[in-house]
Short mmCIF file of C-alpha atoms in Angstrom, two decimals:
data_model
loop_
_atom_site.label_atom_id
_atom_site.label_comp_id
_atom_site.label_asym_id
_atom_site.label_seq_id
_atom_site.Cartn_x
_atom_site.Cartn_y
_atom_site.Cartn_z
CA MET A 16 20.53 -1.98 8.80
CA ALA A 17 20.26 -5.67 8.20
CA ARG A 18 22.83 -7.74 6.35
CA PRO A 19 20.99 -8.53 3.09
CA THR A 20 20.74 -11.93 1.46
CA SER A 21 23.44 -11.13 -1.13
CA SER A 22 27.17 -10.92 -0.49
CA VAL A 23 27.17 -7.14 -0.26
CA PRO A 24 27.11 -6.16 3.46
CA LEU A 25 25.24 -3.08 4.61
CA ARG A 26 25.96 -1.08 7.72
CA ARG A 27 23.77 -2.19 10.62
CA ARG A 28 21.55 0.25 12.55
CA PRO A 29 22.60 0.22 16.24
CA THR A 30 20.27 -2.03 18.18
CA GLY A 31 19.83 0.50 20.96
CA SER A 32 18.25 3.12 18.70
CA ALA A 33 15.42 4.93 20.45
CA ALA A 34 13.40 4.87 17.23
CA ALA A 35 13.27 1.09 17.40
CA ARG A 36 11.61 1.05 20.79
CA ARG A 37 7.91 0.28 20.93
CA PRO A 38 5.55 2.97 22.27
CA ALA A 39 4.02 1.98 25.56
CA THR A 40 0.46 0.86 24.91
CA ALA A 41 -1.51 -0.35 21.91
CA ARG A 42 -5.18 0.51 21.94
CA ARG A 43 -7.82 -2.09 21.24
CA PRO A 44 -8.91 -2.69 17.62
CA ALA A 45 -11.73 -0.51 16.39
CA THR A 46 -15.22 -1.84 15.79
CA ALA A 47 -15.19 -4.37 12.94
CA ALA A 48 -16.71 -3.38 9.63
CA ALA A 49 -19.38 -5.41 7.89
CA ALA A 50 -18.67 -7.57 4.83
CA ALA A 51 -17.58 -5.51 1.83
CA VAL A 52 -20.22 -6.00 -0.85
CA LEU A 53 -19.83 -2.94 -3.05
CA ALA A 54 -22.15 -1.57 -5.71
CA VAL A 55 -20.73 1.37 -7.64
CA ALA A 56 -22.65 3.14 -10.41
CA GLY A 57 -24.72 0.07 -11.09
CA LEU A 58 -21.69 -2.23 -11.41
CA VAL A 59 -22.03 -4.92 -8.72
CA LEU A 60 -18.72 -6.30 -7.49
CA ALA A 61 -19.95 -9.86 -7.20
CA GLY A 62 -17.18 -12.44 -7.42
CA LEU A 63 -14.43 -9.83 -7.54
CA SER A 64 -12.65 -10.86 -4.36
CA ASP A 65 -8.88 -10.64 -4.51
CA PRO A 66 -7.22 -13.92 -5.52
CA ALA A 67 -4.96 -13.67 -2.48
CA PRO A 68 -6.30 -15.39 0.64
CA ALA A 69 -6.70 -12.06 2.40
CA ALA A 70 -9.65 -11.20 4.59
CA ALA A 71 -12.47 -9.33 2.84
CA ALA A 72 -11.71 -5.64 2.57
CA SER A 73 -13.90 -2.89 3.91
CA PRO A 74 -14.19 0.50 2.25
CA ARG A 75 -14.72 2.21 5.59
CA THR A 76 -12.27 5.05 5.91
CA ALA A 77 -9.89 5.37 8.82
CA GLY A 78 -10.83 8.98 9.42
CA SER A 79 -10.97 8.53 13.18
CA ASP A 80 -7.35 7.34 13.45
CA PRO A 81 -5.36 10.30 14.81
CA ALA A 82 -1.95 8.95 13.74
CA LEU A 83 -3.03 8.64 10.12
CA LEU A 84 -4.73 12.05 10.00
CA ARG A 85 -1.81 13.85 11.65
CA ALA A 86 0.75 12.26 9.35
CA MET A 87 -1.34 13.03 6.27
CA SER A 88 -1.79 16.63 7.41
CA ARG A 89 1.95 17.03 7.94
CA ASP A 90 3.23 15.31 4.80
CA LEU A 91 0.44 16.15 2.33
CA HIS A 92 -0.13 19.67 3.70
CA LEU A 93 -3.83 19.06 4.36
CA SER A 94 -6.18 20.17 7.08
CA THR A 95 -7.77 17.42 9.16
CA ALA A 96 -11.05 17.92 7.30
CA GLN A 97 -9.27 17.66 3.93
CA ALA A 98 -7.51 14.48 5.03
CA ARG A 99 -10.85 12.91 5.99
CA THR A 100 -12.39 13.96 2.69
CA ARG A 101 -9.45 12.50 0.78
CA LEU A 102 -9.79 9.15 2.55
CA ALA A 103 -13.49 8.99 1.71
CA ASN A 104 -12.85 9.88 -1.93
CA GLU A 105 -10.07 7.31 -2.24
CA ALA A 106 -12.21 4.54 -0.75
CA GLU A 107 -14.96 5.21 -3.28
CA ALA A 108 -12.42 5.47 -6.12
CA ALA A 109 -10.96 2.07 -5.25
CA ALA A 110 -14.39 0.46 -5.41
CA THR A 111 -15.22 2.16 -8.71
CA THR A 112 -11.87 1.13 -10.21
CA ALA A 113 -12.39 -2.51 -9.25
CA ALA A 114 -15.80 -2.54 -10.91
CA LEU A 115 -14.63 -0.81 -14.08
CA ARG A 116 -11.56 -3.03 -14.41
CA THR A 117 -13.89 -6.00 -14.80
CA ALA A 118 -16.47 -4.20 -16.92
CA LEU A 119 -13.90 -2.85 -19.41
CA GLY A 120 -11.96 -6.08 -19.78
CA ASP A 121 -8.95 -5.93 -22.12
CA SER A 122 -9.62 -2.26 -22.94
CA PHE A 123 -8.85 -1.18 -19.36
CA ALA A 124 -5.68 0.94 -19.36
CA GLY A 125 -5.35 1.93 -15.72
CA ALA A 126 -6.85 4.36 -13.21
CA ARG A 127 -5.58 7.20 -11.05
CA VAL A 128 -6.94 9.79 -8.66
CA SER A 129 -5.92 13.44 -8.66
CA GLY A 130 -6.67 16.69 -6.88
CA ARG A 131 -5.84 17.87 -3.38
CA THR A 132 -8.52 15.65 -1.84
CA ALA A 133 -8.45 12.97 -4.57
CA GLY A 134 -11.79 14.22 -5.84
CA ARG A 135 -11.20 13.17 -9.45
CA LEU A 136 -10.90 9.57 -10.67
CA THR A 137 -9.59 9.14 -14.24
CA VAL A 138 -10.01 5.74 -15.89
CA ALA A 139 -8.26 5.03 -19.20
CA THR A 140 -9.53 2.76 -21.99
CA THR A 141 -8.46 1.97 -25.53
CA ARG A 142 -12.07 1.93 -26.76
CA ALA A 143 -13.88 5.21 -27.31
CA ASP A 144 -17.25 3.42 -27.06
CA GLN A 145 -16.48 2.61 -23.39
CA ALA A 146 -16.15 6.26 -22.36
CA ALA A 147 -19.86 6.56 -21.58
CA ARG A 148 -19.70 3.54 -19.25
CA ILE A 149 -16.80 5.15 -17.36
CA THR A 150 -18.64 8.47 -17.10
CA GLU A 151 -21.80 6.79 -15.81
CA ALA A 152 -19.73 5.22 -13.03
CA GLY A 153 -18.72 8.72 -11.87
CA ALA A 154 -15.18 8.76 -13.30
CA THR A 155 -13.48 10.82 -16.00
CA ALA A 156 -12.85 8.81 -19.17
CA ARG A 157 -9.58 8.97 -21.10
CA VAL A 158 -9.10 7.19 -24.43
CA VAL A 159 -5.49 6.04 -24.99
CA ASP A 160 -3.55 4.00 -27.55
CA ARG A 161 -2.11 1.22 -25.38
CA ASP A 162 -4.00 -1.06 -23.02
CA LEU A 163 -2.56 -2.28 -19.73
CA GLY A 164 -1.68 -5.66 -21.26
CA ASP A 165 0.51 -4.02 -23.92
CA LEU A 166 2.33 -1.93 -21.30
CA ASP A 167 2.77 -4.98 -19.08
CA ARG A 168 4.35 -6.99 -21.91
CA VAL A 169 7.04 -4.33 -22.38
CA HIS A 170 7.62 -4.15 -18.63
CA LYS A 171 7.93 -7.94 -18.30
CA ALA A 172 10.43 -8.08 -21.16
CA LEU A 173 12.63 -5.63 -19.26
CA ASP A 174 12.18 -7.73 -16.09
CA ARG A 175 13.30 -10.90 -17.89
CA ALA A 176 16.41 -9.17 -19.22
CA ALA A 177 17.25 -7.85 -15.73
CA ALA A 178 16.76 -11.30 -14.19
CA ARG A 179 19.42 -12.70 -16.53
CA SER A 180 21.87 -9.91 -15.73
CA ALA A 181 21.25 -6.99 -13.36
CA PRO A 182 21.39 -3.77 -15.43
CA HIS A 183 24.15 -1.33 -14.52
CA GLY A 184 23.04 2.26 -14.21
CA VAL A 185 19.32 1.54 -14.64
CA PRO A 186 17.78 1.65 -11.16
CA VAL A 187 14.05 1.85 -12.00
CA TRP A 188 11.47 1.16 -14.70
CA TYR A 189 7.69 1.21 -14.42
CA VAL A 190 4.32 1.47 -16.15
CA ASP A 191 3.20 5.10 -16.05
CA ILE A 192 -0.61 5.16 -16.14
CA ALA A 193 -0.78 8.94 -16.54
CA ARG A 194 1.47 8.89 -19.64
CA ASN A 195 0.14 5.59 -21.01
CA ASP A 196 3.78 4.61 -21.34
CA VAL A 197 6.63 2.55 -19.90
CA VAL A 198 9.31 4.75 -18.31
CA VAL A 199 12.94 3.69 -17.84
CA GLU A 200 14.97 5.77 -15.38
CA ALA A 201 18.71 5.50 -15.96
CA HIS A 202 21.98 7.21 -15.12
CA SER A 203 22.63 7.58 -18.86
CA THR A 204 20.79 6.97 -22.14
CA ALA A 205 23.51 4.47 -23.07
CA ALA A 206 22.73 2.37 -19.99
CA ALA A 207 19.01 2.48 -20.76
CA TYR A 208 19.51 1.49 -24.40
CA ALA A 209 21.72 -1.42 -23.36
CA LEU A 210 18.87 -2.80 -21.25
CA LEU A 211 16.37 -2.26 -24.08
CA LYS A 212 18.63 -4.14 -26.50
CA ARG A 213 18.98 -7.14 -24.15
CA ALA A 214 15.22 -7.16 -23.63
CA GLY A 215 14.40 -6.90 -27.33
CA VAL A 216 12.37 -3.77 -26.69
CA GLY A 217 12.32 -0.94 -29.23
CA ARG A 218 13.33 2.54 -28.15
CA ASP A 219 9.96 3.87 -29.28
CA ALA A 220 8.18 1.58 -26.80
CA VAL A 221 9.50 3.43 -23.73
CA THR A 222 10.43 6.85 -22.45
CA VAL A 223 13.93 7.23 -20.97
CA ARG A 224 14.46 9.64 -18.07
CA ARG A 225 17.75 10.59 -16.47
CA THR A 226 18.15 9.99 -12.72
CA THR A 227 20.93 10.04 -10.15
CA ALA A 228 19.05 7.86 -7.65
CA GLU A 229 20.75 4.76 -6.27
CA PRO A 230 18.05 2.80 -4.37
CA ARG A 231 19.09 0.33 -1.69
CA PRO A 232 17.17 -1.98 0.64
CA LEU A 233 16.15 -0.22 3.84
CA ALA A 234 16.93 -3.08 6.16
CA ASP A 235 18.32 -2.25 9.48
CA LEU A 236 3.00 -8.13 16.24
CA ARG A 237 2.06 -4.84 15.12
CA GLY A 238 2.83 -3.30 11.76
CA GLY A 239 5.82 -0.97 11.91
CA ASP A 240 7.30 -2.50 15.08
CA ALA A 241 11.00 -3.34 15.14
CA TYR A 242 12.32 -6.88 15.08
CA TYR A 243 15.88 -8.22 14.98
CA MET A 244 17.37 -10.97 12.82
CA ASN A 245 19.71 -13.51 14.44
CA GLY A 246 20.25 -11.01 17.23
CA SER A 247 21.87 -8.40 14.97
CA GLY A 248 20.29 -6.41 12.11
CA ARG A 249 16.90 -4.70 12.44
CA CYS A 250 13.85 -4.54 10.17
CA SER A 251 10.16 -3.71 10.69
CA ILE A 252 7.00 -5.81 10.79
CA GLY A 253 4.64 -5.40 7.83
CA PHE A 254 1.27 -6.88 8.79
CA SER A 255 0.00 -9.62 11.09
CA VAL A 256 -1.03 -12.84 9.33
CA THR A 257 -2.13 -16.39 10.06
CA ARG A 258 -1.77 -19.72 8.27
CA GLY A 259 -3.93 -22.45 9.70
CA GLY A 260 -3.59 -21.90 13.43
CA GLN A 261 -0.11 -20.38 13.14
CA GLY A 262 0.34 -16.65 13.71
CA GLY A 263 3.08 -14.47 12.28
CA PHE A 264 3.77 -11.48 10.06
CA VAL A 265 4.82 -10.52 6.55
CA THR A 266 7.89 -8.40 5.94
CA ALA A 267 10.61 -7.73 3.34
CA GLY A 268 12.41 -10.69 1.80
CA HIS A 269 15.83 -9.05 2.00
CA CYS A 270 15.58 -8.99 5.80
CA GLY A 271 16.19 -12.74 6.18
CA THR A 272 16.25 -16.21 4.63
CA PRO A 273 14.28 -19.32 5.69
CA GLY A 274 15.59 -20.40 9.09
CA THR A 275 16.68 -16.92 10.19
CA THR A 276 15.51 -16.43 13.78
CA THR A 277 13.92 -13.22 15.01
CA SER A 278 13.52 -11.42 18.30
CA GLY A 279 10.96 -8.72 19.02
CA TYR A 280 11.28 -5.03 19.75
CA ASP A 281 12.14 -5.97 23.36
CA GLN A 282 14.71 -8.59 22.25
CA ARG A 283 12.55 -11.50 23.42
CA ALA A 284 12.57 -14.65 21.26
CA GLN A 285 9.91 -14.19 18.60
CA GLY A 286 9.96 -16.49 15.57
CA THR A 287 11.60 -17.88 12.44
CA PHE A 288 11.52 -16.96 8.74
CA GLN A 289 9.44 -19.61 6.97
CA GLY A 290 9.70 -18.31 3.42
CA SER A 291 11.59 -15.50 1.73
CA THR A 292 12.22 -14.22 -1.81
CA PHE A 293 14.84 -11.61 -2.75
CA PRO A 294 15.79 -10.41 -5.31
CA GLY A 295 13.15 -10.92 -8.02
CA ARG A 296 10.49 -10.25 -5.41
CA ASP A 297 10.89 -8.78 -1.93
CA HIS A 298 8.54 -10.57 0.46
CA ALA A 299 8.84 -12.96 3.39
CA TRP A 300 6.83 -14.31 6.27
CA VAL A 301 7.82 -15.10 9.83
CA ALA A 302 6.00 -17.62 12.05
CA THR A 303 5.98 -16.44 15.66
CA ASN A 304 5.82 -18.33 18.94
CA SER A 305 2.83 -18.38 21.28
CA ASN A 306 4.09 -15.38 23.24
CA TRP A 307 3.19 -13.10 20.33
CA THR A 308 -0.45 -12.47 19.41
CA PRO A 309 -1.12 -11.11 15.88
CA ARG A 310 -3.14 -7.88 16.00
CA PRO A 311 -4.82 -5.96 13.14
CA LEU A 312 -2.86 -2.82 13.99
CA VAL A 313 -0.17 -0.58 12.55
CA ASN A 314 2.07 1.28 14.98
CA GLY A 315 1.29 5.01 15.13
CA TYR A 316 4.48 5.81 17.10
CA GLY A 317 2.96 7.83 19.90
CA ARG A 318 -0.11 9.01 17.99
CA GLY A 319 -2.37 5.97 18.40
CA ASP A 320 -2.50 2.85 16.25
CA VAL A 321 -4.27 2.46 12.90
CA THR A 322 -6.60 -0.53 12.55
CA VAL A 323 -6.27 -2.73 9.45
CA ALA A 324 -9.66 -3.55 7.90
CA GLY A 325 -8.59 -5.22 4.64
CA SER A 326 -6.25 -5.03 1.65
CA THR A 327 -8.10 -3.29 -1.19
CA GLU A 328 -5.54 -1.99 -3.71
CA ALA A 329 -5.49 1.83 -3.83
CA PRO A 330 -5.29 3.54 -7.26
CA VAL A 331 -2.31 5.55 -8.46
CA GLY A 332 -2.44 9.03 -6.90
CA SER A 333 -3.94 7.82 -3.63
CA SER A 334 -2.49 8.88 -0.30
CA VAL A 335 -0.45 6.23 1.47
CA CYS A 336 1.30 6.23 4.86
CA ARG A 337 4.25 4.19 6.10
CA SER A 338 5.18 2.96 9.55
CA GLY A 339 8.73 1.88 10.32
CA SER A 340 10.97 1.37 13.33
CA THR A 341 13.50 4.06 12.36
CA THR A 342 11.43 7.03 11.23
CA GLY A 343 7.90 6.21 12.47
CA TRP A 344 4.97 7.67 10.49
CA HIS A 345 5.34 9.38 7.12
CA CYS A 346 2.85 9.90 4.30
CA GLY A 347 2.78 10.70 0.59
CA THR A 348 1.11 9.39 -2.54
CA ILE A 349 1.31 6.34 -4.80
CA GLN A 350 3.18 7.41 -7.95
CA GLN A 351 3.32 4.23 -10.05
CA ARG A 352 2.43 0.59 -9.72
CA ASN A 353 4.05 -2.23 -11.73
CA THR A 354 7.56 -0.86 -11.09
CA SER A 355 10.93 -2.60 -11.21
CA VAL A 356 13.92 -1.40 -9.21
CA THR A 357 17.56 -2.53 -9.31
CA TYR A 358 19.39 -2.75 -5.98
CA PRO A 359 23.06 -3.75 -5.61
CA GLN A 360 21.81 -7.31 -4.88
CA GLY A 361 19.64 -7.54 -8.03
CA THR A 362 16.36 -6.42 -9.57
CA VAL A 363 13.00 -6.57 -7.78
CA SER A 364 9.85 -6.44 -9.92
CA GLY A 365 6.25 -5.71 -9.03
CA VAL A 366 6.94 -3.01 -6.45
CA VAL A 367 4.98 0.24 -6.04
CA ARG A 368 6.78 3.58 -6.24
CA THR A 369 5.88 6.34 -3.75
CA ASN A 370 7.18 9.73 -2.65
CA VAL A 371 7.11 8.69 1.02
CA CYS A 372 10.48 8.94 2.75
CA ALA A 373 12.18 6.05 4.58
CA GLU A 374 15.54 5.15 6.11
CA PRO A 375 17.52 2.01 7.02
CA GLY A 376 15.64 -0.10 9.55
CA ASP A 377 12.23 0.80 8.07
CA SER A 378 12.43 -2.16 5.66
CA GLY A 379 9.52 -4.57 5.86
CA GLY A 380 7.30 -1.98 7.58
CA SER A 381 3.67 -1.25 6.77
CA PHE A 382 2.30 0.83 3.91
CA ILE A 383 -1.41 1.56 4.45
CA SER A 384 -3.96 3.67 2.58
CA GLY A 385 -6.89 4.64 4.80
CA ASN A 386 -7.45 1.40 6.68
CA GLN A 387 -6.43 -0.85 3.77
CA ALA A 388 -3.08 -2.67 3.90
CA GLN A 389 -1.02 -1.95 0.77
CA GLY A 390 2.42 -3.51 1.19
CA MET A 391 5.79 -3.78 2.91
CA THR A 392 8.66 -1.30 2.61
CA SER A 393 11.32 -2.60 0.22
CA GLY A 394 13.90 0.11 -0.45
CA GLY A 395 14.48 3.55 -1.90
CA SER A 396 16.68 6.59 -2.08
CA GLY A 397 16.95 9.77 -0.04
CA ASN A 398 15.93 10.12 3.60
CA CYS A 399 13.34 11.75 5.86
CA THR A 400 15.35 14.96 6.22
CA SER A 401 15.74 15.87 2.56
CA GLY A 402 12.91 13.65 1.23
CA GLY A 403 13.12 10.68 -1.08
CA THR A 404 11.50 7.86 -3.01
CA THR A 405 10.45 4.57 -1.42
CA PHE A 406 9.21 1.35 -2.99
CA PHE A 407 6.90 -1.17 -1.33
CA TYR A 408 6.08 -4.74 -2.29
CA PRO A 409 2.29 -5.31 -2.46
CA VAL A 410 0.82 -7.33 0.38
CA ASN A 411 -1.71 -9.38 -1.61
CA PRO A 412 0.83 -11.23 -3.80
CA ALA A 413 2.84 -12.01 -0.65
CA LEU A 414 -0.24 -13.46 1.05
CA GLN A 415 -0.96 -15.56 -2.03
CA ALA A 416 2.64 -16.78 -2.34
CA TYR A 417 2.66 -18.29 1.16
CA GLY A 418 -1.03 -19.14 1.63
CA LEU A 419 -1.49 -16.55 4.37
CA THR A 420 -4.54 -14.71 5.69
CA LEU A 421 -4.30 -11.06 6.69
CA VAL A 422 -5.40 -10.36 10.27
CA THR A 423 -8.04 -7.62 10.15
CA SER A 424 -10.41 -5.84 12.51
CA GLY A 425 -13.10 -8.46 11.78
CA ASP A 426 -11.05 -11.37 13.14
CA GLY A 427 -12.43 -12.10 16.57
CA GLY A 428 -12.94 -8.47 17.50
CA PRO A 429 -16.17 -6.77 18.50
CA GLN A 430 -18.86 -6.94 15.85
CA GLU A 431 -20.52 -3.99 14.17
CA PRO A 432 -23.66 -2.95 16.09
CA PRO A 433 -27.02 -3.63 14.43
CA ASP A 434 -28.00 -0.95 11.94
CA GLU A 435 -31.11 0.41 13.59
CA GLY A 436 -32.51 3.72 12.35
CA THR A 437 -33.11 5.50 9.05
CA TRP A 438 -29.60 5.05 7.64
CA ALA A 439 -29.52 2.37 4.90
CA VAL A 440 -26.94 0.74 2.64
CA GLY A 441 -27.33 1.72 -1.02
CA THR A 442 -28.83 5.14 -0.34
CA ARG A 443 -27.27 8.17 -2.04
CA TYR A 444 -26.69 10.85 0.62
CA GLN A 445 -25.97 14.53 -0.01
CA VAL A 446 -24.27 17.04 2.30
CA GLY A 447 -26.77 18.13 4.94
CA ASP A 448 -28.92 14.98 4.86
CA ARG A 449 -29.90 13.74 8.33
CA VAL A 450 -30.29 10.14 9.49
CA THR A 451 -30.58 8.21 12.72
CA TYR A 452 -28.43 5.22 13.64
CA ASN A 453 -28.51 3.21 16.87
CA GLY A 454 -30.38 5.91 18.75
CA ALA A 455 -28.27 8.88 17.61
CA ALA A 456 -28.80 11.55 14.93
CA TYR A 457 -26.18 12.34 12.28
CA ARG A 458 -25.70 14.90 9.49
CA CYS A 459 -23.98 14.00 6.19
CA ILE A 460 -20.76 16.00 5.64
CA GLN A 461 -19.52 14.24 2.46
CA ALA A 462 -21.75 13.20 -0.47
CA HIS A 463 -21.57 9.42 -1.04
CA THR A 464 -23.51 6.23 -1.68
CA ALA A 465 -23.77 4.25 1.56
CA GLN A 466 -21.86 0.96 1.57
CA PRO A 467 -21.62 -1.79 4.22
CA GLY A 468 -19.32 -0.56 6.98
CA TRP A 469 -19.83 3.14 6.17
CA ASN A 470 -22.43 3.59 8.92
CA PRO A 471 -22.53 6.98 10.69
CA GLN A 472 -21.09 5.56 13.89
CA ASP A 473 -17.92 4.24 12.21
CA ALA A 474 -17.42 6.77 9.38
CA PRO A 475 -16.70 10.19 10.92
CA SER A 476 -15.31 11.35 7.57
CA LEU A 477 -18.83 11.03 6.13
CA TRP A 478 -21.11 11.83 9.09
CA SER A 479 -21.16 14.30 11.98
CA ARG A 480 -23.20 13.54 15.09
CA VAL A 481 -25.81 16.16 15.94
#
């Protein structure tokens, strides 16, 4: 494990660990997807690009990536076909959520997917007259008492109190979309109430849950690859980025401070931390030397690499997979966004809670949903033998903080072939429908509305060649 930025030392993972070694060969990036211009249920996502300077996201699923499918099958107990279906459903749910978030305005109260293959999208609103709009977009409407802004205000009050003095015995608090509530997890009710009092938050504004968890940072140019700080501790690369003409990667802030030097998985000189924040946030970026070329890939650890196509935020309930230099590939689901967690070094806010396992040395590594970058491993509790909880810091705020651009499959890679044939963007396809595309015939295996990048050649979760 790495020595964190606070005065509390953590045991270092031995640098000779076999898990930290890089698998032999990275395959070439997959065919680039077209620009993501989404239209969902009549709601056109014009002007809804993420404020972070990330590359445009593509909804194309990563159903052809064997590492992702195998890890999802293992950890989510799905067949390969179910994993592909889930990825397609989650991609469409993310697009629908983005459109409805704008359409509903202040009445939007969150969204989540549910079901074994994420076949149901539930969108909450505080206005009953908006339920029809949600239903027309293909989602299930839920009318609740508190909008997302109200929940966020309570959450931020707790964050401010924790920033003044780290709460003892209160490791986690978060906005729970499913409960329309703010949940505080504490070792005792007394510890929780002490935090509420300092924050000026009434007891009726939150739900207190008992926990024995004691999260800690998991510290010990392809996402998930190992790197070493000042020749000692080990962490994992999050995602490849650029700023101007400078290449590098994002990772966890607790792995190093500005000026910390890094070496790669093979111990060759690699780069230097340019910016880092921890605690409060947990993000950093490293500028690398010319010997390291940023690639839009996440390490599959012997199962093939996953190509990064963008950074569209996945809804609560979506599947998510993690790559790290200690434990490799593991998958689970997103449990809550807008979460705060207290480590021995202080509180980190804005992380995402998951049921994916992780261990020391995985810190900074990639969290990806389908082919969309989600964030960098921060910390957690438990391990990959007994299971556990892991938090990741979202990638888009990190990109915005440092003025970075995510390296994706569209950056200098092969371009999508011309769409010749009967397949067409905007067409609603049902299971069994047949189309032609670039001289080949395909049969629809998952009902959907065709979007840019979802062509039959690049979306095996939606189309089967005949």
